[in-house]
Amino acid sequence: MSRSWQSLGGAAGEDRTWQPPWQAEFAVPEWLSSCTPFAGVHLPPDMPEHTAASRLRLSGLCFLFQILNILLFAVFVRYSPEGSPGQCPWQLNCSRRIQDSGFQQPRFQDSHIQVLLSFGLLVTFLGRYGPGSAAISILIIAFAIQWALLIQGILYSFLNGKIYVGAQSMVSADFCTAAVLISTGAVLGRVNPVQMLLLALLEVILCTLNEYILLNLMGVSDSGRSLTVHTFGAYFGLMVSRVLYQPHKDKRRRQEQQDMGQQADFFAVAGTIYLWIFWPSFTSTTTVHDNAENWAVLNTYFSLVASTVATFILSPVLYEESTPRMVQIQDATLAGMAVMGMAGEMLVTPFGALIAGFLVGLISPLGFRFFTPILRSRLKIQDTCGVHNIHGLPGILGALLGTLLTLLATADTYGDR
């Protein structure tokens, strides 16, 4: 754990063994080691000189990105023309967007709260890495929303050299930001804020392209974003985690995850409550038909209650505990609702949603118990917050369920849909 003070630039012969906490906890590969790993950590006054430069690097990058966004908004971004779908300019791609004239403000609020509280302030982030991780999550949200509005606007609402944005544009940007935050969960503790911003810059572009290909070119129906948010965010993060693999830090990190303590459970209570309250609205935000919105809300609730019960069935068997920890219940809640992302607006039927939630509630803890060690030992992937089990696998299962329901759909069942 310790190394000599001389190696940190101290005078020869001084017997000091202090090691900066950011190097002990959040060391990164040599090619990434030039930046301070985590903002919000109180550093001692006699820290190495290069740390101050690293802090300024984050400040300078934030300044550069914000000025760039302001300039791009000034040149390209305008308010979108409100009106009915028939009044939407034919040059704009309005097929996937709900018109602002019919947009309900509470739905936007619910989706935005989901991004801030359910993705940005995940209990595993706070429990394992402290409130500093929450600050970084908010920084990522603030940047990614602006950048997503620009990138998505180029593909969906670019007309006569201008990008037209409205309330639904912000919701779409929230979805893309959620994917970025899911990816952050896979690499948290091994990348610093500067690197997180650069990853967000790249991921927003790739996420938007992935969404455009799936939803517009291929015609996939994914209103709750099983594929474009949960699956994409999880596997993008796992890919980055593989690049940043650090075998000498793996054992220590596993021990930290086992010693999260009561603070993590406290945050898990609040996080789980917010998930139960706001996620059904998040799933139904982009549905076009009123009856589809009702289906999305009901199916999501059915799935999450079944997945929660499944956790109480399996966790005591796997972990020798009489009741699951709140962190495990939150993971089950996330998984149960992620599986309804694509199929939520379809006629899953109430018992079908219960079955889907129950199955994913069993698969998620099994993934933590058996598949995560395989990722670590065989594939050299360190999944810090278990995004593969609570977003990746449920997202894939949700896509398969949606595909099955699409193959079984008939005109008599769905009517004018």
XYZ file of C-alpha atoms in Angstrom, residues 4 17 23 50 55 69 75 82 99 104 131 145 151 179 182 197 223 234 236 241 276 279 286 305 321 371 390 407:
28
model
C 8.662 5.934 -0.020
C 5.399 6.519 3.811
C -3.236 6.630 -6.266
C 1.566 17.594 -10.809
C -7.018 19.781 -11.472
C -21.394 24.109 -26.772
C -25.024 29.133 -34.554
C -44.964 23.778 -32.379
C -44.944 16.857 -30.849
C -47.023 16.502 -20.969
C -20.307 11.590 -2.531
C -27.343 16.550 -22.267
C -25.663 15.302 -32.104
C -26.636 5.246 -21.429
C -24.688 3.187 -17.174
C -15.785 13.625 -20.068
C -39.765 3.001 -26.509
C -23.719 -1.689 -20.429
C -19.904 0.106 -24.112
C -13.432 -1.698 -18.710
C -40.599 2.413 -8.135
C -39.540 4.403 -13.789
C -41.741 7.987 -25.851
C -42.884 -6.567 -8.496
C -28.503 -14.213 4.300
C -21.054 -14.816 -14.481
C -28.665 -5.197 -14.122
C -43.454 -12.034 -34.574
